[in-house]
Amino acid sequence: MANEPPHRAWRAACPGCGAPVDFASAASASAVCSFCRSTVVREGDALRRIGVSAELFDDHSPLQLGAGGTHQGVAFSLVGRLQYRAAEGTWNEWHALFENGKSGWLSEDNGAYVLAFDRPPLAEWPASDELHAGERRLVDGSVWSVASVVSASMLAAQGELPRPPRMQGSFTVADLRNERDEVGTLDYADPAVLAWSVGRAVRLAELALQGLRDGPAEKTLNVRQVPCPSCGAALAPTLASSLSISCPQCRAVVDLSQGAGGDLRHYAQNNSGAGGLEPQIPLGSSGHLALGAEGPLDWQVVGYLERCDLPEPGGDDEQTFWREYLLYHRSTGFAFLVDTDEGWSWMRPLTGAPRATGTGASWQGLAFSQRWRYDAKVTWVQGEFYWRVQREERAQVTDYAGPRGALLSREQVGDEVTWSLGQPLDAAVVASAFRIAPAARAALHRDSAPLSTLGTLGGGSGGLNQGVIMLVVVLAVVAMMAQCGGSDDCDEAKATFGAASTEYQQCLNNQRSGGFRTGGGSFGGYSSGSGGHK
Ligand SMILES: [Zn+2]
Ligand SMILES: [Zn+2]
């Protein structure tokens, strides 16, 4: 049984309370007493108390101590846990002890998991304040892209650990990615010895995990309910990993990253979506779609975003608008369905990082060329998201095109870079996958042709329906244009009253109020940004 405790290798009395502290590995240097939370280190045949861990923060992780699985034919069990906090939320590094005595770290990444192993100490490493998201660095003899740099602190520790946890102060954690689809983590907690680990994405299904907290190997939850901090309606995120959720009643966007207690941060949304223009693929619906190597899977719509680009002032570019659906599959993680004026496509976040080269990029032997580079803004969201949705979040986006229609996209939000890879998708495939009613299908095609010809696309379902659909589409586009152009700045107040005026400052203040803290960081030292695309 995987969820039985691993064979006990060593036991000693806790110096804090006298309870027995068990070690499954003779190599583990440290542990946390499960009774009094004393952190202890092994010294010969005894334990020395070095401090006390705070209580664990209930983050609804599906993993727990004692859960077990198999990786590349070797069984492991989770014997310890480090829980971290950064501005973007909390995350866990689970200490996985393998049958062969090796230690690994299992952590979450964009709804997928990463299994990493400590590497031998580096002879030299970059100073933490020299690292910046987006740049390339030579570390441990190979080239990496810096995906994020966050200031983190250790919140709590549990169980058996290969080294003593450092419970005091904050430190830098830098997340690196490369073309071999690897994740490198530089952890500066101990100023004397940098912790350096390298991992890869793993799927829960392939780890054959047993003994999970919710039973089946999925991250769905259904038990967490929090009142909306704005209107009091019940919010019920369905995924344990969701960090933001919109209120179905008042449409506020609520930040779940710091737990459900206390005053949840939130901001109001007051644009077109509230007028009843629902996503064309309903939230909660499932579609049977092939979005990558796994073949067809049932993907559930859990989130919906409306975005626009921000053309340079005075430039020739026309502003465009698009929509993104966040899809979830329990053992595969997240994907995006993107609906633009060039048609539909799907995108999946990458664990690694392609190499950007001037106006191109390369990923696992495929060459891509740059198509667009622009700033984008989120104007409206509904549903739940695995990252902290910021009010009017802005990203620098670069889109690339590759062989056989392949799409590649790079997004940078503050100090975090995410890449994603995908393919175009026919609107008819989307419509049948989600069983969109024939009368509503024309709207799915709305952007692949000028609005005036929409009537010819929907088939023979009657002129009245199509007229209504066209009107809805026109209203949607007009509303999106209004919110994209108007809510974004206080130019009018500035032009009328001047930059130093009370009116202008008031306008700026109104925009800021209620918003989340902006700027940078990532969830868990791992990427959390929208893998979204134009
Ligand atoms: Zn104790
Ligand atoms: Zn509400």
Coordinates of C-alpha atoms and ligand atoms in Angstrom, one line a residue:
M1 CA 0.0 0.0 0.0
A2 CA 1.4 3.3 -1.1
N3 CA -0.1 5.3 1.7
E4 CA 1.3 3.2 4.5
P5 CA 4.2 5.0 6.1
P6 CA 7.5 4.0 4.6
H7 CA 9.7 1.6 6.5
R8 CA 11.1 3.2 9.6
A9 CA 14.9 3.5 9.5
W10 CA 15.4 5.4 12.7
R11 CA 13.5 6.8 15.7
A12 CA 14.3 9.2 18.5
A13 CA 12.5 11.2 21.1
C14 CA 11.5 14.7 20.4
P15 CA 13.5 17.1 22.6
G16 CA 10.5 19.4 22.8
C17 CA 7.7 17.0 23.9
G18 CA 9.2 13.5 24.1
A19 CA 7.0 12.0 21.3
P20 CA 8.7 9.6 18.9
V21 CA 10.1 11.2 15.7
D22 CA 10.5 8.7 12.9
F23 CA 12.9 8.8 10.0
A24 CA 12.4 6.7 6.9
S25 CA 15.8 7.7 5.6
A26 CA 19.1 7.6 7.4
A27 CA 20.1 10.4 5.1
S28 CA 17.4 12.9 6.3
A29 CA 19.1 15.5 8.5
S30 CA 16.0 17.1 9.9
A31 CA 12.4 16.7 10.8
V32 CA 9.4 18.4 12.3
C33 CA 7.7 16.8 15.3
S34 CA 4.1 16.0 14.4
F35 CA 2.9 16.7 17.9
C36 CA 4.6 19.9 19.0
R37 CA 6.0 21.1 15.6
S38 CA 9.5 21.4 17.0
T39 CA 12.0 21.5 14.1
V40 CA 14.8 19.2 15.0
V41 CA 18.2 18.2 13.5
R42 CA 19.9 14.8 14.0
E43 CA 23.1 14.9 15.9
G44 CA 24.5 11.4 16.3
D45 CA 21.9 9.3 18.1
A46 CA 20.0 12.3 19.4
L47 CA 17.8 15.1 18.2
R48 CA 18.5 18.8 18.8
R49 CA 15.7 21.3 18.8
I50 CA 16.4 24.3 16.5
G51 CA 13.0 26.0 16.5
V52 CA 9.4 25.6 15.9
S53 CA 7.4 25.5 12.7
A54 CA 4.3 27.6 12.3
E55 CA 1.0 25.8 11.6
L56 CA 0.5 24.7 8.1
F57 CA -1.7 27.0 6.0
D58 CA -4.6 25.0 4.6
D59 CA -4.1 25.3 0.8
H60 CA -6.3 22.4 -0.2
S61 CA -3.4 20.6 -1.8
P62 CA -4.5 17.1 -2.9
L63 CA -1.1 15.7 -1.7
Q64 CA -0.4 14.7 1.9
L65 CA 2.3 13.0 3.9
G66 CA 2.2 9.2 3.3
A67 CA 0.9 9.6 -0.3
G68 CA 3.0 7.4 -2.6
G69 CA 3.6 6.8 -6.3
T70 CA 6.1 5.6 -8.9
H71 CA 8.5 7.5 -11.1
Q72 CA 10.4 5.8 -13.9
G73 CA 9.8 2.5 -12.2
V74 CA 11.0 3.5 -8.7
A75 CA 8.4 3.8 -5.9
F76 CA 8.5 6.9 -3.7
S77 CA 6.5 8.3 -0.8
L78 CA 6.0 11.8 0.4
V79 CA 7.7 12.1 3.8
G80 CA 8.1 15.9 4.2
R81 CA 6.8 19.2 3.1
L82 CA 8.0 22.8 2.9
Q83 CA 5.3 25.4 2.6
Y84 CA 6.3 28.8 1.1
R85 CA 4.7 32.1 0.8
A86 CA 5.3 34.9 -1.7
A87 CA 3.2 37.8 -2.8
E88 CA 1.4 35.7 -5.3
G89 CA 0.3 33.0 -2.9
T90 CA 1.6 29.9 -1.2
W91 CA 3.1 26.8 -2.6
N92 CA 4.5 23.4 -1.4
E93 CA 7.6 21.5 -2.1
W94 CA 6.9 17.9 -1.1
H95 CA 9.9 15.8 -0.1
A96 CA 9.6 12.6 -2.1
L97 CA 11.7 9.8 -0.7
F98 CA 12.5 7.0 -3.2
E99 CA 13.0 3.3 -2.6
N100 CA 16.6 3.7 -3.7
G101 CA 17.2 6.3 -1.1
K102 CA 17.2 9.3 -3.4
S103 CA 15.3 12.5 -2.4
G104 CA 13.2 14.5 -4.8
W105 CA 10.9 17.5 -4.7
L106 CA 7.4 17.4 -6.0
S107 CA 5.7 20.8 -6.6
E108 CA 2.9 22.3 -8.5
D109 CA 3.4 24.2 -11.7
N110 CA 0.4 25.8 -13.6
G111 CA -1.9 23.0 -12.6
A112 CA 0.7 20.4 -13.6
Y113 CA 3.4 19.0 -11.4
V114 CA 7.2 19.2 -11.5
L115 CA 9.5 16.6 -10.0
A116 CA 12.9 18.0 -9.3
F117 CA 16.2 16.7 -7.8
D118 CA 18.9 18.6 -5.9
R119 CA 22.0 19.0 -7.9
P120 CA 25.5 19.2 -6.4
P121 CA 26.4 22.6 -5.0
L122 CA 27.5 25.1 -7.7
A123 CA 31.0 26.5 -7.7
E124 CA 29.6 29.8 -8.8
W125 CA 26.2 31.3 -9.2
P126 CA 24.6 34.6 -10.1
A127 CA 23.8 37.0 -7.2
S128 CA 20.1 37.1 -6.5
D129 CA 19.8 40.8 -7.2
E130 CA 21.4 40.3 -10.7
L131 CA 18.6 38.1 -12.0
H132 CA 15.8 39.5 -14.1
A133 CA 12.9 37.7 -15.8
G134 CA 13.3 37.3 -19.5
E135 CA 17.1 37.3 -19.6
R136 CA 19.3 34.3 -20.4
R137 CA 21.9 33.0 -18.0
L138 CA 24.6 30.4 -17.9
V139 CA 24.1 28.3 -14.8
D140 CA 25.7 24.9 -14.1
G141 CA 27.3 24.8 -17.6
S142 CA 24.1 25.3 -19.6
V143 CA 22.0 28.2 -20.8
W144 CA 18.7 29.0 -19.1
S145 CA 15.9 31.6 -19.5
V146 CA 15.0 33.4 -16.3
A147 CA 11.2 32.8 -16.0
S148 CA 10.6 34.6 -12.6
V149 CA 12.3 36.0 -9.6
V150 CA 10.3 36.2 -6.3
S151 CA 10.9 37.1 -2.7
A152 CA 9.6 34.2 -0.6
S153 CA 9.6 33.1 3.0
M154 CA 9.1 29.7 4.5
L155 CA 5.7 29.5 6.2
A156 CA 5.8 26.1 7.7
A157 CA 7.5 22.7 7.5
Q158 CA 6.2 19.2 8.1
G159 CA 7.7 15.7 8.4
E160 CA 11.1 14.5 7.3
L161 CA 13.5 16.8 5.4
P162 CA 16.9 16.3 3.8
R163 CA 18.2 19.6 5.4
P164 CA 17.0 21.8 8.2
P165 CA 14.3 24.3 7.2
R166 CA 15.1 28.0 7.4
M167 CA 12.1 29.5 9.0
Q168 CA 13.3 33.1 9.4
G169 CA 13.3 36.0 7.0
S170 CA 12.7 36.2 3.3
F171 CA 14.9 35.2 0.4
T172 CA 15.0 35.1 -3.3
V173 CA 13.8 32.1 -5.4
A174 CA 14.5 32.3 -9.1
D175 CA 12.8 30.0 -11.6
L176 CA 14.7 29.1 -14.7
R177 CA 13.6 27.2 -17.8
N178 CA 15.3 25.8 -20.9
E179 CA 14.8 24.3 -24.3
R180 CA 15.0 20.8 -23.0
D181 CA 11.7 21.4 -21.1
E182 CA 13.4 21.6 -17.7
V183 CA 12.8 23.7 -14.7
G184 CA 15.8 24.9 -12.7
T185 CA 15.3 26.5 -9.2
L186 CA 17.9 28.7 -7.5
D187 CA 16.9 29.0 -3.8
Y188 CA 18.9 31.6 -1.9
A189 CA 17.5 30.8 1.6
D190 CA 20.9 29.9 2.9
P191 CA 23.3 32.7 2.1
A192 CA 26.3 30.3 2.4
V193 CA 25.1 27.5 0.2
L194 CA 22.8 28.0 -2.7
A195 CA 20.2 25.3 -3.2
W196 CA 20.1 24.3 -6.9
S197 CA 17.6 21.8 -8.3
V198 CA 16.5 20.7 -11.8
G199 CA 13.2 19.1 -12.6
R200 CA 10.7 18.2 -15.3
A201 CA 7.0 18.3 -15.6
V202 CA 5.2 15.1 -14.6
R203 CA 1.6 14.2 -14.9
L204 CA -0.3 12.9 -11.8
A205 CA -1.6 10.1 -13.9
E206 CA 1.9 8.8 -14.8
L207 CA 3.0 9.0 -11.1
A208 CA 0.2 6.6 -10.2
L209 CA -0.3 8.5 -6.9
Q210 CA -2.2 6.8 -4.1
G211 CA -3.2 8.0 -0.7
L212 CA -4.2 11.5 -1.9
R213 CA -6.2 13.7 0.3
D214 CA -9.4 13.8 -1.8
G215 CA -9.1 10.1 -2.8
P216 CA -9.0 10.1 -6.6
A217 CA -6.0 11.7 -8.4
E218 CA -7.6 14.9 -9.2
K219 CA -7.5 18.4 -7.9
T220 CA -11.1 19.1 -7.8
L221 CA -12.4 20.2 -4.5
N222 CA -16.1 21.3 -4.2
V223 CA -15.8 21.8 -0.4
R224 CA -14.3 25.2 -0.2
Q225 CA -16.9 27.9 0.0
V226 CA -16.1 31.5 0.8
P227 CA -18.4 34.5 0.9
C228 CA -17.9 37.2 -1.7
P229 CA -16.2 40.1 0.1
S230 CA -18.2 42.5 -2.0
C231 CA -21.8 41.2 -1.9
G232 CA -21.8 38.1 0.4
A233 CA -22.8 35.6 -2.3
A234 CA -21.2 32.2 -1.9
L235 CA -18.2 31.6 -4.0
A236 CA -17.3 28.0 -4.6
P237 CA -14.0 27.4 -6.5
T238 CA -14.0 23.9 -8.0
L239 CA -10.2 23.6 -8.3
A240 CA -7.9 23.6 -5.3
S241 CA -5.3 25.6 -7.3
S242 CA -7.5 28.5 -8.2
L243 CA -6.1 31.8 -7.0
S244 CA -8.8 34.1 -8.4
I245 CA -12.5 33.7 -8.8
S246 CA -15.2 36.0 -10.1
C247 CA -18.5 36.4 -8.2
P248 CA -21.4 35.1 -10.2
Q249 CA -23.7 37.7 -8.6
C250 CA -21.8 41.0 -8.4
R251 CA -19.0 40.1 -10.9
A252 CA -16.2 41.2 -8.5
V253 CA -12.9 39.5 -9.0
V254 CA -11.7 38.0 -5.7
D255 CA -8.1 37.1 -4.8
L256 CA -7.9 33.7 -3.1
S257 CA -4.1 33.6 -2.9
Q258 CA -3.8 34.4 0.8
G259 CA -6.5 31.9 1.9
A260 CA -10.2 32.2 2.5
G261 CA -10.1 33.9 5.9
G262 CA -10.1 37.6 6.7
D263 CA -10.7 40.3 4.2
L264 CA -10.2 38.9 0.7
R265 CA -8.8 41.4 -1.7
H266 CA -11.1 42.1 -4.7
Y267 CA -11.9 44.5 -7.4
A268 CA -15.2 45.4 -9.1
Q269 CA -15.7 44.9 -12.8
N270 CA -18.0 47.4 -14.3
N271 CA -17.9 46.9 -18.0
S272 CA -19.8 45.1 -20.7
G273 CA -19.9 41.6 -19.2
A274 CA -22.3 42.7 -16.6
G275 CA -24.7 43.6 -19.3
G276 CA -25.5 40.0 -19.9
L277 CA -23.0 39.1 -22.6
E278 CA -22.1 35.7 -21.5
P279 CA -19.2 33.6 -22.9
Q280 CA -20.3 31.8 -26.0
I281 CA -19.1 28.5 -24.6
P282 CA -20.7 28.4 -21.2
L283 CA -18.6 28.2 -18.0
G284 CA -18.7 24.7 -16.6
S285 CA -19.4 23.0 -20.0
S286 CA -17.1 20.2 -21.2
G287 CA -15.8 19.6 -24.7
H288 CA -14.2 16.5 -26.2
L289 CA -11.1 17.9 -27.9
A290 CA -7.6 16.9 -29.0
L291 CA -5.3 19.6 -27.7
G292 CA -1.9 18.0 -28.0
A293 CA -0.1 14.7 -27.9
E294 CA -2.6 13.1 -25.4
G295 CA -5.3 12.9 -28.1
P296 CA -9.0 13.7 -27.4
L297 CA -9.8 14.5 -23.8
D298 CA -12.8 16.0 -22.0
W299 CA -11.8 19.6 -21.3
Q300 CA -13.9 21.7 -18.9
V301 CA -14.3 25.5 -19.3
V302 CA -13.4 27.0 -15.9
G303 CA -12.5 30.6 -16.9
Y304 CA -13.2 33.2 -19.5
L305 CA -11.2 36.4 -20.3
E306 CA -11.7 39.3 -22.7
R307 CA -8.5 41.0 -23.8
C308 CA -7.4 43.7 -26.2
D309 CA -4.2 45.0 -27.5
L310 CA -2.9 48.5 -26.8
P311 CA -1.6 50.0 -30.1
E312 CA 1.1 52.6 -29.8
P313 CA -0.3 56.1 -29.7
G314 CA -0.2 57.6 -33.2
G315 CA 0.6 54.3 -34.9
D316 CA -1.2 52.7 -37.8
D317 CA -2.2 49.6 -36.0
E318 CA -5.9 49.0 -35.4
Q319 CA -6.9 47.9 -32.0
T320 CA -8.1 44.3 -31.8
F321 CA -10.1 42.3 -29.3
W322 CA -10.2 38.6 -28.5
R323 CA -11.5 36.1 -25.9
E324 CA -9.8 33.3 -24.1
Y325 CA -11.4 30.3 -22.4
L326 CA -9.4 28.6 -19.7
L327 CA -9.8 24.8 -20.0
Y328 CA -9.0 22.2 -17.4
H329 CA -8.5 18.5 -17.5
R330 CA -7.9 16.7 -14.2
S331 CA -4.7 14.9 -15.1
T332 CA -3.4 17.1 -17.9
G333 CA -3.7 20.6 -16.4
F334 CA -4.7 23.7 -18.2
A335 CA -5.1 24.8 -21.8
F336 CA -6.5 27.9 -23.5
L337 CA -9.0 28.2 -26.3
V338 CA -8.5 31.5 -28.1
D339 CA -11.1 33.2 -30.2
T340 CA -9.6 36.0 -32.4
D341 CA -10.4 37.8 -35.6
E342 CA -8.2 35.2 -37.3
G343 CA -10.3 32.3 -36.0
W344 CA -9.9 29.9 -33.2
S345 CA -6.8 28.2 -31.7
W346 CA -5.7 26.3 -28.7
M347 CA -2.6 27.0 -26.6
R348 CA -1.0 25.0 -23.8
P349 CA 1.5 26.5 -21.3
L350 CA 5.1 25.1 -21.7
T351 CA 7.2 24.0 -18.8
G352 CA 10.4 24.8 -20.6
A353 CA 11.4 28.0 -22.5
P354 CA 12.1 28.3 -26.2
R355 CA 15.2 30.2 -27.3
A356 CA 14.3 33.6 -28.7
T357 CA 16.6 34.8 -31.4
G358 CA 16.0 38.3 -32.8
T359 CA 12.8 37.9 -34.8
G360 CA 12.5 34.2 -34.3
A361 CA 12.4 31.5 -31.7
S362 CA 13.3 27.8 -31.6
W363 CA 11.7 25.1 -29.6
Q364 CA 12.8 21.4 -29.7
G365 CA 14.2 21.6 -33.2
L366 CA 11.3 23.7 -34.6
A367 CA 12.0 27.2 -36.0
F368 CA 9.4 29.9 -35.4
S369 CA 9.2 33.4 -36.8
Q370 CA 7.8 36.4 -35.1
R371 CA 4.4 37.7 -36.3
W372 CA 3.3 40.2 -33.7
R373 CA 4.7 42.0 -30.7
Y374 CA 2.3 44.1 -28.7
D375 CA 1.0 45.1 -25.2
A376 CA -2.2 43.5 -24.2
K377 CA -4.7 44.2 -21.5
V378 CA -7.3 42.0 -19.7
T379 CA -10.7 43.8 -19.7
W380 CA -13.1 41.3 -18.3
V381 CA -13.0 37.9 -16.6
Q382 CA -15.4 35.3 -15.4
G383 CA -14.9 32.0 -13.7
E384 CA -11.7 30.9 -11.8
F385 CA -8.1 31.1 -12.6
Y386 CA -4.8 29.4 -11.4
W387 CA -3.1 32.8 -11.2
R388 CA -4.0 36.1 -9.5
V389 CA -6.0 38.0 -12.0
Q390 CA -5.0 41.7 -11.8
R391 CA -7.3 44.6 -12.7
E392 CA -6.6 45.5 -16.3
E393 CA -3.5 43.2 -16.2
R394 CA -1.1 44.2 -18.9
A395 CA 1.3 41.8 -20.6
Q396 CA 4.0 42.2 -23.3
V397 CA 3.1 39.6 -25.8
T398 CA 5.1 38.2 -28.7
D399 CA 3.4 35.7 -31.1
Y400 CA 5.3 33.4 -33.4
A401 CA 4.3 31.1 -36.3
G402 CA 6.0 27.8 -37.0
P403 CA 5.8 24.8 -39.2
R404 CA 2.5 23.2 -40.0
G405 CA 0.5 26.0 -38.5
A406 CA 2.2 25.7 -35.0
L407 CA 1.7 28.8 -32.8
L408 CA 4.1 29.9 -30.1
S409 CA 3.5 32.8 -27.7
R410 CA 5.6 34.6 -25.1
E411 CA 4.0 36.7 -22.4
Q412 CA 5.7 38.8 -19.8
V413 CA 3.8 40.2 -16.9
G414 CA 6.0 42.1 -14.5
D415 CA 8.8 39.8 -13.4
E416 CA 7.4 36.7 -15.0
V417 CA 7.7 35.2 -18.4
T418 CA 5.5 32.3 -19.7
W419 CA 5.6 30.5 -23.0
S420 CA 2.8 28.5 -24.6
L421 CA 2.5 26.4 -27.8
G422 CA -0.6 25.5 -29.8
Q423 CA -2.4 25.1 -33.1
P424 CA -5.3 26.7 -35.0
L425 CA -8.7 25.1 -34.5
D426 CA -11.7 25.1 -36.8
A427 CA -14.7 26.9 -35.4
A428 CA -16.8 24.0 -36.4
V429 CA -14.7 21.7 -34.3
V430 CA -15.2 24.0 -31.3
A431 CA -18.9 24.1 -31.9
S432 CA -19.4 20.4 -32.1
A433 CA -17.0 19.6 -29.2
F434 CA -19.0 21.8 -26.9
R435 CA -22.4 20.9 -28.5
I436 CA -23.2 24.6 -29.3
A437 CA -26.7 24.8 -30.5
P438 CA -27.0 25.3 -34.3
A439 CA -28.6 28.7 -33.9
A440 CA -25.7 30.0 -31.8
R441 CA -22.9 28.6 -34.0
A442 CA -22.8 31.5 -36.4
A443 CA -21.4 33.6 -33.5
L444 CA -18.5 31.3 -33.2
H445 CA -17.6 32.1 -36.7
R446 CA -18.1 35.8 -36.3
D447 CA -14.5 36.9 -36.5
S448 CA -13.5 34.8 -39.5
A449 CA -15.5 37.0 -41.8
P450 CA -16.7 40.5 -41.9
L451 CA -19.8 41.0 -39.8
S452 CA -21.9 41.9 -42.8
T453 CA -21.5 38.4 -44.3
L454 CA -22.3 36.6 -41.1
G455 CA -25.8 35.8 -42.3
T456 CA -24.4 33.4 -44.9
L457 CA -22.4 31.4 -42.4
G458 CA -24.9 30.1 -40.1
G459 CA -26.8 27.8 -42.4
G460 CA -30.5 27.7 -42.8
S461 CA -31.6 28.4 -39.3
G462 CA -33.7 31.4 -40.2
G463 CA -33.2 35.1 -40.7
L464 CA -34.5 36.3 -37.4
N465 CA -32.1 34.2 -35.3
Q466 CA -29.2 35.4 -37.3
G467 CA -30.3 39.0 -37.1
V468 CA -30.4 38.6 -33.3
I469 CA -27.0 36.9 -33.3
M470 CA -25.5 39.7 -35.4
L471 CA -26.9 42.3 -33.1
V472 CA -25.4 40.5 -30.0
V473 CA -22.1 40.3 -31.8
V474 CA -22.1 43.9 -32.7
L475 CA -23.0 44.9 -29.2
A476 CA -20.2 42.7 -27.8
V477 CA -17.7 44.3 -30.1
V478 CA -18.8 47.8 -29.4
A479 CA -18.8 47.1 -25.6
M480 CA -15.4 45.7 -25.7
M481 CA -14.1 48.6 -27.7
A482 CA -15.6 51.0 -25.2
Q483 CA -14.0 49.3 -22.2
C484 CA -10.7 48.9 -23.9
G485 CA -10.4 52.5 -25.1
G486 CA -12.1 54.2 -22.2
S487 CA -11.5 52.7 -18.8
D488 CA -7.8 52.5 -19.4
D489 CA -6.7 56.0 -18.6
C490 CA -7.8 59.4 -17.5
D491 CA -6.7 61.2 -20.6
E492 CA -10.0 63.2 -20.9
A493 CA -9.6 64.6 -17.4
K494 CA -6.0 65.3 -18.1
A495 CA -6.7 67.1 -21.4
T496 CA -9.5 69.1 -19.9
F497 CA -8.2 70.0 -16.5
G498 CA -4.4 69.3 -16.7
A499 CA -2.1 66.8 -15.2
A500 CA -1.9 68.6 -11.8
S501 CA -5.7 69.0 -11.5
T502 CA -7.8 67.5 -8.7
E503 CA -10.1 66.0 -11.3
Y504 CA -7.2 64.1 -13.0
Q505 CA -5.8 62.9 -9.7
Q506 CA -9.2 61.8 -8.6
C507 CA -9.7 59.8 -11.8
L508 CA -6.3 58.1 -11.2
N509 CA -7.3 57.3 -7.6
N510 CA -10.6 55.9 -8.7
Q511 CA -8.8 53.6 -11.0
R512 CA -6.4 52.4 -8.4
S513 CA -8.9 51.8 -5.6
G514 CA -9.9 48.3 -5.1
G515 CA -7.3 46.9 -7.4
F516 CA -4.8 44.3 -6.5
R517 CA -1.3 45.2 -5.9
T518 CA 0.3 45.2 -9.3
G519 CA 3.7 44.2 -10.5
G520 CA 5.6 41.1 -10.7
G521 CA 6.3 38.0 -9.0
S522 CA 4.9 34.6 -9.5
F523 CA 3.2 31.8 -7.8
G524 CA 5.5 29.4 -6.3
G525 CA 8.6 30.5 -8.1
Y526 CA 6.8 28.8 -11.0
S527 CA 5.0 30.5 -13.8
S528 CA 1.5 31.5 -13.1
G529 CA 0.7 34.0 -15.8
S530 CA -2.0 33.6 -18.3
G531 CA -0.8 31.5 -21.2
G532 CA -3.0 33.6 -23.3
H533 CA -2.6 34.8 -26.8
K534 CA -4.0 36.9 -29.4
Ligands
ZN1 ZN 7.5 17.3 19.8
ZN2 ZN -20.2 39.3 -5.1

